[in-house]
Short mmCIF file of C-alpha atoms in Angstrom, two decimals:
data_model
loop_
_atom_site.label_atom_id
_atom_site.label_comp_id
_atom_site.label_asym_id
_atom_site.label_seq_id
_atom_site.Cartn_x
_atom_site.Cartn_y
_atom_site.Cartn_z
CA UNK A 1 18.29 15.12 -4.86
CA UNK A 2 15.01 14.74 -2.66
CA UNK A 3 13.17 18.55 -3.37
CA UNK A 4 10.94 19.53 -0.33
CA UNK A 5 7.32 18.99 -2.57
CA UNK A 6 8.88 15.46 -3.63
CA UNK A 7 9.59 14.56 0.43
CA UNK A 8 5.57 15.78 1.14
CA UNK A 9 4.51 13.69 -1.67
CA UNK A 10 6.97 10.79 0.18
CA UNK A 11 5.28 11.34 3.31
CA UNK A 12 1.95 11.36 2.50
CA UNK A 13 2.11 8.23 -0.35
CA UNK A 14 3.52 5.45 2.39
CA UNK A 15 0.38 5.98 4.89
CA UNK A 16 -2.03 5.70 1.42
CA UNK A 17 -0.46 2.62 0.93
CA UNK A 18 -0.87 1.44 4.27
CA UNK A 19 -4.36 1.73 2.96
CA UNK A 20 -4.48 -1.36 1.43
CA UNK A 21 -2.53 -3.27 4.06
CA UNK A 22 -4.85 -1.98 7.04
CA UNK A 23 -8.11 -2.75 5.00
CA UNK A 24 -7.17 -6.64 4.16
CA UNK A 25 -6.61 -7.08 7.65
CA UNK A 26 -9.85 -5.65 8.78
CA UNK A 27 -12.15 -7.00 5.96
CA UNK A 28 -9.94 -10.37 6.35
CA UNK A 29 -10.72 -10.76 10.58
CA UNK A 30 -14.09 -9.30 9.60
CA UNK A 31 -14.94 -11.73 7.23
CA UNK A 32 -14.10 -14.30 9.40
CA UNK A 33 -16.28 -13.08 12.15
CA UNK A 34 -18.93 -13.69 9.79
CA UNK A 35 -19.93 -9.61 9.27
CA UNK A 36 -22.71 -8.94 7.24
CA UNK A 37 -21.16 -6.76 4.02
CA UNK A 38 -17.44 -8.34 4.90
CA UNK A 39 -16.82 -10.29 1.94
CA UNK A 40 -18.07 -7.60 -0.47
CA UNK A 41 -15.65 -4.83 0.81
CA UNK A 42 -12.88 -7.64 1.04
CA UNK A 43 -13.20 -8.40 -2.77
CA UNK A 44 -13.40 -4.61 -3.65
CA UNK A 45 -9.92 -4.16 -2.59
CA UNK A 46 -9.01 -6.03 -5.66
CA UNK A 47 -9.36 -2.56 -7.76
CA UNK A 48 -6.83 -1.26 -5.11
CA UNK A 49 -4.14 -3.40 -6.20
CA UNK A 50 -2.76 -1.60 -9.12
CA UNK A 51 -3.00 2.07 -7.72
CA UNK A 52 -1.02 0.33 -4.61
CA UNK A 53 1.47 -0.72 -6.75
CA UNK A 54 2.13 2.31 -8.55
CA UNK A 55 2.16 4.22 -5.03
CA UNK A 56 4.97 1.56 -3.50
CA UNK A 57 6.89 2.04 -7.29
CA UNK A 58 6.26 5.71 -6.79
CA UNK A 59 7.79 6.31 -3.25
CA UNK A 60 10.95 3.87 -4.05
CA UNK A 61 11.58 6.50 -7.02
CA UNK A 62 11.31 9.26 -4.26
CA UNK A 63 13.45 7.88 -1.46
CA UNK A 64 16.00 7.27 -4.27
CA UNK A 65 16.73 11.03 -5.04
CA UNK A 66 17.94 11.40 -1.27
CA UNK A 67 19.31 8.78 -2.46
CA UNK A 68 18.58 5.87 -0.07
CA UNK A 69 16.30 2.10 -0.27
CA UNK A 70 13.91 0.66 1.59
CA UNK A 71 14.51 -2.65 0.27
CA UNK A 72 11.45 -5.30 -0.65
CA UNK A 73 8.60 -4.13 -1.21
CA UNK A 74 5.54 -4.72 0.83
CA UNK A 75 3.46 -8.05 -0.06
CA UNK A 76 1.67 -8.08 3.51
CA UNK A 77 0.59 -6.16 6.21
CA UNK A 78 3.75 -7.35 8.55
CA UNK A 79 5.80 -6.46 5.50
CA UNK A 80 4.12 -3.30 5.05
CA UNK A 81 4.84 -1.69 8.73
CA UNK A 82 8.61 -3.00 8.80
CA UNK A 83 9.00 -1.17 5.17
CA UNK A 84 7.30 2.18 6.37
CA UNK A 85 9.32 2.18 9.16
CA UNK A 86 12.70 1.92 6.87
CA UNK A 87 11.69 4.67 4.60
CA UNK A 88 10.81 6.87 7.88
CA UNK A 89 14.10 5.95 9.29
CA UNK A 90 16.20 6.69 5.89
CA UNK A 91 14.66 9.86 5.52
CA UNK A 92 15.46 10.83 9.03
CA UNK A 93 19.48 9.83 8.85
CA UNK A 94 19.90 11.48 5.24
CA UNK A 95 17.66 14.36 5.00
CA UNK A 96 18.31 18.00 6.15
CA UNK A 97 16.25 18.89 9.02
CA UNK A 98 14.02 21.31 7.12
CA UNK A 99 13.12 18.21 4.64
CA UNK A 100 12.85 15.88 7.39
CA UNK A 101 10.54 18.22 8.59
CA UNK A 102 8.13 18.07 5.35
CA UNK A 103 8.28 14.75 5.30
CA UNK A 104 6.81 14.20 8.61
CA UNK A 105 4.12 16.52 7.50
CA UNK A 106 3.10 14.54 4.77
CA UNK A 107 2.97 11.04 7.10
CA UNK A 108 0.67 13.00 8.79
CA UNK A 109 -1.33 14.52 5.91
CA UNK A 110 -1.35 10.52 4.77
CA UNK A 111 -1.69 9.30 7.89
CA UNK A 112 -5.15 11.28 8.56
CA UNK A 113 -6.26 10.51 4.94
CA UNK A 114 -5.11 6.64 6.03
CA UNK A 115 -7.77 6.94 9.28
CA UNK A 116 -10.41 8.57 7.16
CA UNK A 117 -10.55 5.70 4.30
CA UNK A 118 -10.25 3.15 7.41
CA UNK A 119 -13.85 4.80 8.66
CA UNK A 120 -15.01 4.61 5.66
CA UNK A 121 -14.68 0.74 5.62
CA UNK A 122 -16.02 0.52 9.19
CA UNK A 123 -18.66 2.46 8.37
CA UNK A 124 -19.53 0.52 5.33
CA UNK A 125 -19.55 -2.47 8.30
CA UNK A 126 -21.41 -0.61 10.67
CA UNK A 127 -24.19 -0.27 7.92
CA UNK A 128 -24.56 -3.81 7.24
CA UNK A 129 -23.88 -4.37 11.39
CA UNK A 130 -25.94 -1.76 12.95
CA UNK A 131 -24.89 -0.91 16.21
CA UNK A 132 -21.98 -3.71 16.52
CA UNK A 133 -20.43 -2.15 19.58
CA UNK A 134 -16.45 -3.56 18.26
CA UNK A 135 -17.30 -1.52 14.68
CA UNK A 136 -18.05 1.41 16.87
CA UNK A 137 -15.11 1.03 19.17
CA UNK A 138 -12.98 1.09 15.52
CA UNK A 139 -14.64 4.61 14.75
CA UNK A 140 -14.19 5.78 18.11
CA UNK A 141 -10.87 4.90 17.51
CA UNK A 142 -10.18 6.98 14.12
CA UNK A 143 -11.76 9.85 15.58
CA UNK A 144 -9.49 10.43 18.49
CA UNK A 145 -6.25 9.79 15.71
CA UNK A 146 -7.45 12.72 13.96
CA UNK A 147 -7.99 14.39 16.25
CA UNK A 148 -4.27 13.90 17.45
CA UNK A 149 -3.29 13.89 14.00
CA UNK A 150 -5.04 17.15 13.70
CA UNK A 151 -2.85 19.15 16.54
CA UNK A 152 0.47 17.66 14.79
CA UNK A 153 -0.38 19.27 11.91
CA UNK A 154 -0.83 22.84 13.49
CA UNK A 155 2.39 22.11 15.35
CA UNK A 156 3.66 21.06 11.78
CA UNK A 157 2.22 24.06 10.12
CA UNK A 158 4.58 26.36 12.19
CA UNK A 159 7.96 24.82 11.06
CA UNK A 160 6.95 23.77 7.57
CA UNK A 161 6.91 26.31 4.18
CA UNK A 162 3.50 25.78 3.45
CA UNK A 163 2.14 26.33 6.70
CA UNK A 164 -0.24 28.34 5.73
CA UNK A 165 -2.40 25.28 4.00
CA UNK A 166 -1.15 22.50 6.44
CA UNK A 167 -3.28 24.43 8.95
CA UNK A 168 -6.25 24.77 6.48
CA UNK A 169 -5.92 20.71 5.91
CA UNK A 170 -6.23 20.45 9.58
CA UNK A 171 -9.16 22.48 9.57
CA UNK A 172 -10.75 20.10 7.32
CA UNK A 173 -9.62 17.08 10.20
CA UNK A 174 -11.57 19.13 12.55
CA UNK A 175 -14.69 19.52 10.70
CA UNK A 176 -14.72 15.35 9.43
CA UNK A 177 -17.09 13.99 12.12
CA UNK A 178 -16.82 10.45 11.03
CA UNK A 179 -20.61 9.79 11.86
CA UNK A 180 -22.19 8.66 8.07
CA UNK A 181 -20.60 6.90 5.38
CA UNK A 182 -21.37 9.73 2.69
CA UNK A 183 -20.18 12.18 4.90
CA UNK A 184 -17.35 10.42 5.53
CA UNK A 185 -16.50 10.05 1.53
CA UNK A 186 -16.97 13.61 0.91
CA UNK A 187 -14.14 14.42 3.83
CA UNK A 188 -11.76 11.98 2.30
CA UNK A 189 -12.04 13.60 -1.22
CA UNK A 190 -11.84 17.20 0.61
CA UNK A 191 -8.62 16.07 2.00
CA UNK A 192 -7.24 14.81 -1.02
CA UNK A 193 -8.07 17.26 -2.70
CA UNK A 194 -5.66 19.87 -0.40
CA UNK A 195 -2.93 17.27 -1.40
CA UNK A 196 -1.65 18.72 -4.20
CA UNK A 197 -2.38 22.77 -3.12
CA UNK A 198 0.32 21.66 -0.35
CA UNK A 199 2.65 20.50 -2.92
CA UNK A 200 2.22 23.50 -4.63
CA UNK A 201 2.85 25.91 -1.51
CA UNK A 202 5.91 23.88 -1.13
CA UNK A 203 7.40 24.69 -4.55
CA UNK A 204 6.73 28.38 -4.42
#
């Protein structure tokens, strides 16, 4: 039976994958385009590969206490969208409304941390690109989705048993400024960070 903390840690988990996914595709067209820095940041998704893994093994076991599959895994970015969307729709059909409700919290918890580790590749590009105005259009980009992301979360955080720190993780959104790399990192590890204090409202 799906628990409340275990659909959070559902939600949040398939937009961390997605992590992976978005970042080939970027670093791929990127390295293509001839970007300074591309190639680099393309191979270093090689250490992502087994953490992915374990994430997509990870969420399967969760969607099976409601219980419910998503069916093949993801193996690329087209296959990664079409098998987000199946878990987001089997959650939806065979979940309570109060769990359906935590789980949509968590996409957006993973969602923002998702944006956050995309600016932190773009960033990483901007560095080696200075002032590349499509790099900057990307940023622009991630700052206005968590900034959306942001005000879902306070709307979240008033339906959801740990509302109290689903508002204080959107606090966090609001302070991450996307504007330096290192500053950037340090937001991403504050957010993950308020992962598991969630969880831990949730079970309380």
């Amino acid at each position: 039976m799906l628990t409340a903390p275990h659909a959070f840690v559902l939600g949040h988990t398939v937009p961390i994958i997605g992590v992976y996914f978005r970042a080939l595709e970027l670093l791929g067209s990127a390295k293509d385009g001839d970007f300074a820095q591309a190639a680099e940041l393309l191979a270093s998704l090689d250490a992502r590969q087994a953490g992915t893994i374990a994430n997509v093994r990870r969420a399967e076991a969760l969607l099976g206490e409601l219980p419910a599959s998503a069916g093949d895994p993801p193996r690329t970015p087209a296959d990664y969208d079409a098998w987000a969307k199946r878990i987001l729709d089997a959650v939806e059909a065979g979940a309570d409304r109060s769990l359906a409700t935590v789980h949509l919290a968590g996409r957006q918890c993973g969602s923002a941390l998702q944006t956050i580790n995309m600016a932190v590749y773009e960033l990483a590009l901007l560095d080696a690109n200075a002032g590349d105005a499509q790099i900057t259009g990307m940023i622009a980009q991630e700052r206005s989705e968590l900034a959306r992301l942001s005000r879902s979360l306070r709307a979240a955080s008033l339906m959801v048993p740990a509302g109290g720190e689903t508002a204080q993780f959107a606090d966090e959104l609001d302070r991450t400024e996307l504007d330096s790399l290192a500053e950037t990192q340090a937001a991403m590890k504050r957010c993950a960070d308020r992962l598991p204090r969630i969880e831990a409202a949730l079970q309380s």
